[in-house]
Coordinates of C-alpha atoms in Angstrom, one line a residue:
M54 CA 12.0 1.8 7.2
E55 CA 11.4 5.2 5.1
S56 CA 15.6 5.5 5.3
V57 CA 16.2 2.0 4.5
R58 CA 13.8 2.5 0.9
R59 CA 15.7 5.5 -0.3
V60 CA 19.3 3.9 0.2
R61 CA 17.0 0.9 -1.8
A62 CA 15.9 3.1 -4.6
Q63 CA 19.7 5.1 -4.9
I64 CA 20.9 1.0 -5.9
S65 CA 18.1 0.1 -7.5
H66 CA 19.3 1.5 -10.9
H67 CA 22.0 -1.2 -10.8
D68 CA 19.5 -3.9 -11.4
S69 CA 17.0 -1.8 -13.6
A70 CA 15.2 -2.8 -16.7
Q71 CA 16.3 1.5 -18.0
R72 CA 20.5 0.6 -17.6
F73 CA 20.1 -3.1 -19.1
T74 CA 18.8 -1.3 -22.2
K75 CA 20.0 1.7 -22.0
E76 CA 23.1 1.7 -20.6
L77 CA 24.1 -1.9 -21.7
G78 CA 22.8 -2.2 -24.8
I79 CA 20.3 -5.6 -23.5
D80 CA 17.7 -6.3 -25.2
L81 CA 14.9 -6.5 -22.8
F82 CA 11.7 -8.7 -22.6
I83 CA 9.4 -8.4 -19.9
G84 CA 7.7 -11.4 -19.4
R85 CA 7.4 -14.7 -17.6
G86 CA 9.7 -16.9 -19.7
K87 CA 9.0 -20.5 -20.4
F88 CA 10.8 -23.1 -22.7
T89 CA 9.1 -24.8 -25.3
G90 CA 12.5 -26.6 -26.6
E91 CA 16.0 -27.4 -26.3
R92 CA 16.5 -24.4 -28.2
T93 CA 13.7 -21.9 -27.9
V94 CA 11.6 -20.0 -25.2
T95 CA 8.8 -17.7 -25.5
V96 CA 8.2 -14.3 -23.2
N97 CA 4.1 -13.6 -24.0
G98 CA 3.9 -15.1 -26.8
R99 CA 6.6 -14.3 -29.0
T100 CA 9.3 -17.0 -29.4
L101 CA 12.6 -17.0 -29.2
T102 CA 15.8 -19.0 -30.4
F103 CA 19.1 -19.1 -29.0
K104 CA 22.6 -20.4 -29.2
R105 CA 22.7 -20.7 -25.3
A106 CA 20.3 -19.9 -22.9
V107 CA 20.8 -18.8 -18.4
V108 CA 19.0 -19.5 -15.6
A109 CA 18.8 -16.7 -13.1
T110 CA 15.8 -17.1 -11.4
G111 CA 16.9 -16.9 -7.7
G112 CA 14.9 -17.9 -5.4
Y113 CA 12.8 -17.0 -2.9
P114 CA 12.0 -17.7 1.0
T115 CA 10.2 -20.2 2.4
L116 CA 7.2 -20.8 4.2
V117 CA 7.7 -22.6 7.9
P118 CA 5.0 -25.4 7.6
I119 CA 3.0 -24.7 10.4
K120 CA -0.7 -23.7 10.8
G121 CA -1.9 -20.2 10.6
V122 CA 1.1 -19.6 8.4
K123 CA 0.8 -19.4 5.3
E124 CA -2.8 -18.2 5.7
L125 CA -1.5 -14.9 7.7
H126 CA 0.9 -14.8 4.8
Q127 CA -2.0 -14.3 2.5
Q128 CA -3.6 -11.1 4.5
A129 CA -2.4 -7.8 5.1
T130 CA -2.5 -4.7 7.6
T131 CA -5.5 -2.7 7.2
D132 CA -4.5 0.8 5.1
N133 CA -4.1 2.8 8.8
N134 CA -4.0 6.5 8.8
G135 CA -1.6 6.4 5.2
D136 CA 0.1 3.5 6.7
K137 CA 0.4 1.1 3.4
P138 CA -0.9 -2.8 4.4
R139 CA 2.0 -5.4 4.4
P140 CA 1.6 -9.0 4.7
L141 CA 0.5 -10.6 8.2
V142 CA 3.6 -13.0 8.1
M143 CA 6.6 -11.1 6.8
T144 CA 10.0 -12.9 5.2
N145 CA 13.0 -11.2 4.6
E146 CA 11.7 -10.0 1.0
T147 CA 8.3 -7.9 2.8
V148 CA 9.8 -7.0 5.8
F149 CA 11.4 -3.6 4.2
N150 CA 8.3 -2.6 2.8
M151 CA 6.7 -1.6 7.0
T152 CA 5.8 2.0 6.9
K153 CA 4.7 1.7 11.1
Q154 CA 7.4 -0.3 13.4
P155 CA 5.8 -2.9 15.5
K156 CA 5.7 -3.2 19.1
N157 CA 6.9 -7.0 19.1
M158 CA 8.2 -9.2 16.4
V159 CA 8.7 -13.1 16.7
V160 CA 11.6 -14.2 14.0
I161 CA 11.4 -18.3 12.9
G162 CA 14.7 -18.8 12.1
A163 CA 18.2 -18.4 14.0
G164 CA 20.1 -18.5 10.9
V165 CA 21.9 -15.6 9.2
I166 CA 19.0 -13.5 7.4
G167 CA 17.1 -14.1 11.2
L168 CA 19.4 -12.8 13.3
E169 CA 20.3 -9.9 11.1
L170 CA 17.2 -8.8 10.6
A171 CA 16.3 -9.7 14.7
Q172 CA 19.1 -7.4 15.7
A173 CA 18.1 -4.4 13.3
M174 CA 14.4 -4.7 14.4
Q175 CA 15.4 -4.4 18.2
R176 CA 17.6 -1.8 18.1
L177 CA 15.4 0.2 16.3
G178 CA 13.3 -0.4 19.2
T179 CA 10.8 -3.0 18.4
S180 CA 11.1 -6.2 21.3
V181 CA 11.9 -9.3 19.1
A182 CA 12.1 -12.5 19.9
V183 CA 14.3 -15.3 17.7
L184 CA 12.5 -19.1 18.1
G185 CA 14.6 -22.0 16.4
R186 CA 15.1 -25.7 16.6
S187 CA 18.9 -26.3 16.5
G188 CA 19.8 -24.9 20.3
K189 CA 22.2 -22.8 18.7
V190 CA 22.9 -19.4 16.3
L191 CA 24.2 -19.0 12.9
P192 CA 25.1 -22.9 13.4
K193 CA 27.5 -23.1 10.1
E194 CA 30.1 -20.5 12.1
D195 CA 32.6 -21.5 14.9
P196 CA 30.1 -22.0 17.9
D197 CA 32.0 -19.7 20.3
M198 CA 32.0 -16.9 16.7
A199 CA 28.2 -17.5 17.4
Q200 CA 28.3 -16.9 20.6
I201 CA 29.7 -13.5 20.6
V202 CA 26.7 -12.2 18.4
K203 CA 24.4 -13.8 20.3
E204 CA 25.7 -12.6 23.5
Q205 CA 25.1 -9.0 22.1
M206 CA 21.9 -9.7 20.9
I207 CA 20.9 -10.2 24.3
K208 CA 22.6 -6.8 25.1
D209 CA 20.3 -5.3 22.5
G210 CA 17.2 -7.0 24.8
V211 CA 16.5 -9.7 22.0
T212 CA 15.2 -12.7 23.2
F213 CA 15.8 -16.1 22.5
R214 CA 14.1 -19.7 22.3
L215 CA 16.3 -22.1 20.3
S216 CA 15.1 -25.4 21.4
V217 CA 11.1 -25.7 20.2
V218 CA 10.1 -29.0 19.4
E219 CA 7.2 -27.9 18.3
Y220 CA 5.9 -25.4 16.5
R221 CA 1.6 -25.7 17.0
N222 CA -0.3 -22.5 15.2
V223 CA 0.2 -18.9 14.2
A224 CA -3.4 -17.3 14.6
L225 CA -5.0 -13.5 15.6
T226 CA -5.9 -12.7 18.7
G227 CA -9.3 -10.6 17.8
K228 CA -7.7 -7.5 19.4
V229 CA -6.2 -4.4 17.6
L230 CA -3.2 -2.6 19.4
D231 CA -3.1 0.7 19.6
N232 CA -0.6 1.1 16.0
G233 CA -3.1 -0.2 14.5
Y234 CA -1.7 -3.4 14.0
P235 CA -4.0 -6.4 14.6
E236 CA -2.1 -9.2 17.3
M237 CA -1.4 -12.6 16.8
K238 CA -0.3 -15.7 19.1
V239 CA 2.8 -18.0 18.4
T240 CA 2.1 -21.6 19.8
V241 CA 5.3 -23.2 20.4
V242 CA 6.7 -26.0 22.4
E243 CA 9.9 -26.1 23.8
K244 CA 12.4 -29.2 24.5
G245 CA 12.0 -30.6 28.2
E246 CA 8.3 -28.6 28.3
S247 CA 5.3 -30.4 28.3
A248 CA 2.7 -27.2 28.6
P249 CA 2.7 -24.9 25.2
I250 CA 4.2 -21.4 25.3
D251 CA 2.0 -18.1 23.9
L252 CA 4.0 -15.4 22.2
V253 CA 2.2 -12.7 21.4
C254 CA 3.3 -10.1 18.8
D255 CA 2.0 -8.2 16.1
A256 CA 4.4 -9.1 13.7
L257 CA 6.0 -12.6 12.4
L258 CA 8.9 -12.8 9.9
V259 CA 9.5 -16.3 9.2
A260 CA 13.7 -16.4 8.0
A261 CA 13.8 -19.9 7.7
G262 CA 16.0 -21.0 4.1
R263 CA 14.9 -20.1 0.6
R264 CA 14.1 -22.2 -1.9
P265 CA 15.2 -22.0 -5.8
N266 CA 12.9 -20.7 -8.1
V267 CA 13.0 -23.4 -11.1
T268 CA 8.9 -24.2 -11.5
G269 CA 6.5 -22.7 -14.1
M270 CA 9.7 -21.9 -16.5
D271 CA 8.5 -25.8 -18.1
L272 CA 12.4 -26.8 -17.7
E273 CA 11.3 -30.8 -19.0
K274 CA 10.7 -29.2 -22.3
A275 CA 14.7 -28.5 -22.5
S276 CA 15.8 -32.0 -21.3
I277 CA 16.6 -29.8 -18.0
V278 CA 17.2 -31.1 -14.9
F279 CA 16.1 -30.2 -11.8
D280 CA 15.1 -30.5 -8.2
T281 CA 12.1 -28.2 -6.6
K282 CA 14.8 -27.9 -3.2
E283 CA 18.1 -28.3 -4.6
G284 CA 17.4 -26.3 -7.8
L285 CA 19.3 -27.1 -11.0
V286 CA 21.6 -29.9 -11.7
V287 CA 24.9 -28.3 -13.1
S288 CA 28.4 -29.2 -13.9
D289 CA 31.0 -27.9 -12.1
K290 CA 31.0 -25.4 -15.3
L291 CA 27.8 -24.6 -14.4
Q292 CA 26.2 -26.1 -17.4
T293 CA 22.9 -28.0 -16.8
T294 CA 21.7 -31.3 -18.5
N295 CA 20.7 -29.6 -21.7
P296 CA 24.5 -28.0 -22.9
R297 CA 23.2 -25.0 -24.3
V298 CA 21.4 -23.8 -21.1
Y299 CA 23.7 -22.3 -18.1
G300 CA 22.2 -21.7 -14.3
V301 CA 23.6 -18.9 -12.2
G302 CA 22.8 -17.6 -8.4
D303 CA 20.3 -19.0 -6.2
C304 CA 18.6 -21.5 -8.8
C305 CA 21.3 -23.5 -8.7
S306 CA 24.1 -23.5 -5.9
Q307 CA 24.7 -23.8 -2.5
Y308 CA 26.4 -19.9 -2.1
K309 CA 23.4 -18.0 -1.9
F310 CA 24.8 -14.7 -2.0
T311 CA 24.8 -12.0 -4.3
H312 CA 28.6 -11.9 -5.1
A313 CA 28.6 -15.9 -5.3
A314 CA 26.1 -15.0 -8.1
D315 CA 28.2 -11.9 -9.9
F316 CA 31.2 -14.6 -10.1
M317 CA 29.5 -17.2 -11.3
A318 CA 28.0 -15.4 -13.8
R319 CA 31.3 -13.9 -15.0
A320 CA 32.5 -17.9 -15.4
V321 CA 29.1 -18.5 -17.4
I322 CA 29.7 -15.8 -19.9
K323 CA 33.8 -16.9 -20.7
N324 CA 32.3 -20.6 -20.7
A325 CA 29.7 -19.9 -23.2
F326 CA 31.1 -17.8 -25.8
F327 CA 34.6 -17.9 -25.3
F328 CA 35.7 -21.5 -24.3
G329 CA 36.6 -20.6 -21.1
K330 CA 37.7 -23.5 -18.4
E331 CA 36.0 -21.8 -15.3
K332 CA 34.7 -24.0 -12.6
M333 CA 32.7 -23.1 -10.1
S334 CA 35.0 -25.4 -7.4
K335 CA 37.6 -22.9 -8.5
L336 CA 35.6 -19.7 -6.7
L337 CA 37.6 -19.4 -3.2
I338 CA 33.8 -17.3 -1.8
P339 CA 33.7 -15.1 1.7
Y340 CA 30.6 -14.2 2.6
A341 CA 29.3 -12.4 6.0
T342 CA 26.4 -11.8 8.7
F343 CA 26.0 -8.3 8.8
T344 CA 24.8 -7.9 12.5
S345 CA 27.1 -6.0 15.1
P346 CA 29.4 -7.5 15.7
E347 CA 29.8 -8.9 12.0
I348 CA 30.7 -12.6 11.4
A349 CA 33.3 -13.3 8.6
S350 CA 34.9 -16.7 7.3
V351 CA 36.0 -18.0 3.8
G352 CA 37.9 -21.3 3.1
L353 CA 36.8 -24.3 5.3
Y354 CA 36.6 -24.2 8.6
G355 CA 37.9 -26.7 11.6
S356 CA 34.6 -29.6 10.8
D357 CA 35.3 -29.3 6.8
L358 CA 38.9 -30.3 7.9
D359 CA 37.9 -33.0 10.3
E360 CA 36.0 -34.7 7.7
K361 CA 38.2 -34.5 4.8
G362 CA 40.7 -36.0 7.4
I363 CA 43.2 -33.0 7.1
E364 CA 46.3 -32.2 9.8
Y365 CA 45.7 -28.2 11.1
R366 CA 46.8 -25.7 13.1
V367 CA 44.5 -23.1 14.7
I368 CA 45.9 -19.4 14.9
E369 CA 44.7 -16.4 16.6
K370 CA 44.7 -12.4 17.2
H371 CA 42.1 -10.3 19.5
F372 CA 41.3 -7.1 18.8
K373 CA 41.4 -6.5 23.0
D374 CA 45.1 -6.1 21.9
N375 CA 44.7 -4.6 18.6
D376 CA 45.2 0.0 19.4
R377 CA 42.6 0.9 16.9
A378 CA 39.5 -1.5 18.5
I379 CA 40.8 -0.1 21.5
C380 CA 40.7 3.2 20.5
D381 CA 37.0 3.1 19.0
N382 CA 36.1 0.8 22.3
A383 CA 35.6 -2.3 19.4
T384 CA 37.9 -4.7 21.7
T385 CA 34.8 -8.1 21.0
G386 CA 36.0 -10.4 18.7
F387 CA 39.4 -11.9 17.3
I388 CA 40.5 -13.5 13.7
R389 CA 41.0 -17.3 13.7
F390 CA 43.1 -18.6 11.0
R391 CA 43.1 -22.2 10.2
V392 CA 46.1 -23.2 8.7
D393 CA 48.0 -26.3 7.5
A394 CA 49.7 -28.6 10.1
K395 CA 53.4 -28.3 8.7
T396 CA 53.3 -24.6 6.5
D397 CA 51.7 -22.3 6.5
K398 CA 49.1 -22.5 3.9
I399 CA 45.6 -21.0 4.7
Y400 CA 42.8 -23.6 4.7
G401 CA 40.6 -21.0 6.3
A402 CA 39.9 -18.0 8.2
S403 CA 37.0 -16.1 10.4
I404 CA 36.1 -13.2 12.2
V405 CA 34.2 -12.0 14.1
G406 CA 34.1 -8.1 15.1
N407 CA 33.3 -4.8 13.4
N408 CA 34.2 -4.2 9.7
A409 CA 34.6 -8.4 9.8
G410 CA 33.4 -8.6 6.3
N411 CA 35.7 -5.5 4.8
M412 CA 38.6 -7.6 6.4
I413 CA 38.0 -10.5 5.3
S414 CA 38.7 -9.4 1.4
E415 CA 42.8 -9.6 2.8
V416 CA 42.3 -13.3 3.6
T417 CA 40.6 -14.3 0.0
I418 CA 43.5 -12.8 -1.8
A419 CA 46.0 -14.3 0.5
M420 CA 44.3 -17.6 -0.2
Q421 CA 43.6 -16.7 -4.0
S422 CA 47.1 -16.5 -4.6
D423 CA 48.6 -18.8 -2.1
T424 CA 50.4 -17.0 -0.5
G425 CA 50.5 -18.5 3.1
L426 CA 50.1 -16.6 6.5
G427 CA 53.4 -16.5 7.6
K428 CA 53.9 -14.0 4.8
L429 CA 51.4 -12.1 5.7
A430 CA 53.3 -10.7 8.5
N431 CA 55.4 -8.9 6.3
V432 CA 52.3 -6.6 4.6
I433 CA 53.0 -3.5 5.8
H434 CA 48.9 -1.7 7.2
P435 CA 47.9 1.8 7.9
Y436 CA 49.0 2.7 11.4
P437 CA 46.2 2.7 13.6
T438 CA 43.9 0.0 11.9
T439 CA 42.0 -3.1 12.8
A440 CA 42.8 -4.3 9.9
E441 CA 46.5 -4.7 11.5
V442 CA 45.0 -8.1 13.5
V443 CA 45.7 -9.5 9.4
R444 CA 49.7 -9.1 10.0
Q445 CA 49.5 -9.6 14.1
A446 CA 48.0 -13.2 13.1
G447 CA 50.7 -13.9 10.4
D448 CA 53.2 -12.7 13.2
V449 CA 52.3 -14.9 16.3
Y450 CA 52.1 -17.8 13.5
N451 CA 55.8 -16.8 12.7
K452 CA 56.4 -16.9 16.3
T453 CA 55.2 -20.6 16.6
R454 CA 57.7 -21.7 14.2
L455 CA 61.3 -20.5 16.3
T456 CA 63.1 -23.1 17.7
N457 CA 63.7 -22.7 21.3
T458 CA 67.1 -21.1 20.4
V459 CA 66.0 -18.4 18.7
K460 CA 63.7 -17.4 21.7
Q461 CA 66.3 -16.6 24.0
V462 CA 67.7 -14.5 22.0

């Protein structure tokens, strides 16, 4: 964790107050801002009048409504031999403050954050158990791709209990482990079981989703409509119900990613100050889950296309056929394109494998420029690289377009 904190310190300058004031020349007022009218806000007693305003307050991790979780989240470990205290129940915002490794960690939530941190802690030497309700991991991703990640995590030593029907409670056992951390007990009931199961741990991570930060700003005084679960109500141009105020990021979007907030902010600048016509619906947002192997996706999933009644075909290429992947002993995974049934138009794509997050950008460029999968076969890639699977998938598609006569040549 010390190494993690060193890296965080290196990149924290990007969001520092010093960068905004000295490098970007922005007047920065540090404090809790509140709206006092449709064109005014106050910060630490000072009133500011604006022509345009942006709410970019982000989101916060939710605590599951389980008996004992809220209370233990408010309690901290004791300062033991110089180790800094941490909450007994952690979220992704506090887990990186650990200065001592726990022996056993229970993770509530089998989504992106839960799996990323579960695998990382397991590989560092902590015994990790992941709990969930849906019976599967990474429910948004294609099931076979999510299964590949799950199988690797099982090989790493992570245990899964994904059919929890009831979280009874979380409580201290009264014991203190030799690492100085108090022991906790998580009691759950699984599907098909009548007797509860006790999971003993000295660290509990809640990774069960995020909520938008939209309270405490007196948004009503600015005629801004919001929902505590969904966030600000915004138009496709990211305007709130007060046309002078815009929303950006987790406080108003289903795409809770740093890069999504970045491009939403760019759109707002154009729309608010330069008569732009940027629309949220036009943003093509890729995303990645940074497990090992990674999963990355962009565009529509098969389930999305099915719901819309769009006919499509699936084109795949596996890393086991890629020379670089073979050399790196990283042949697990594949790339999957979802293309129009009659043309090579790409509706969406997913990759599971090493460096999937890096490779998805090439597909994003193709989709954004309306370049079809067949044309990607003509893009020369350095040899040997794993990114060649993108070109090779284009070859696979083009072969499906050949007539029987040509195939026999």
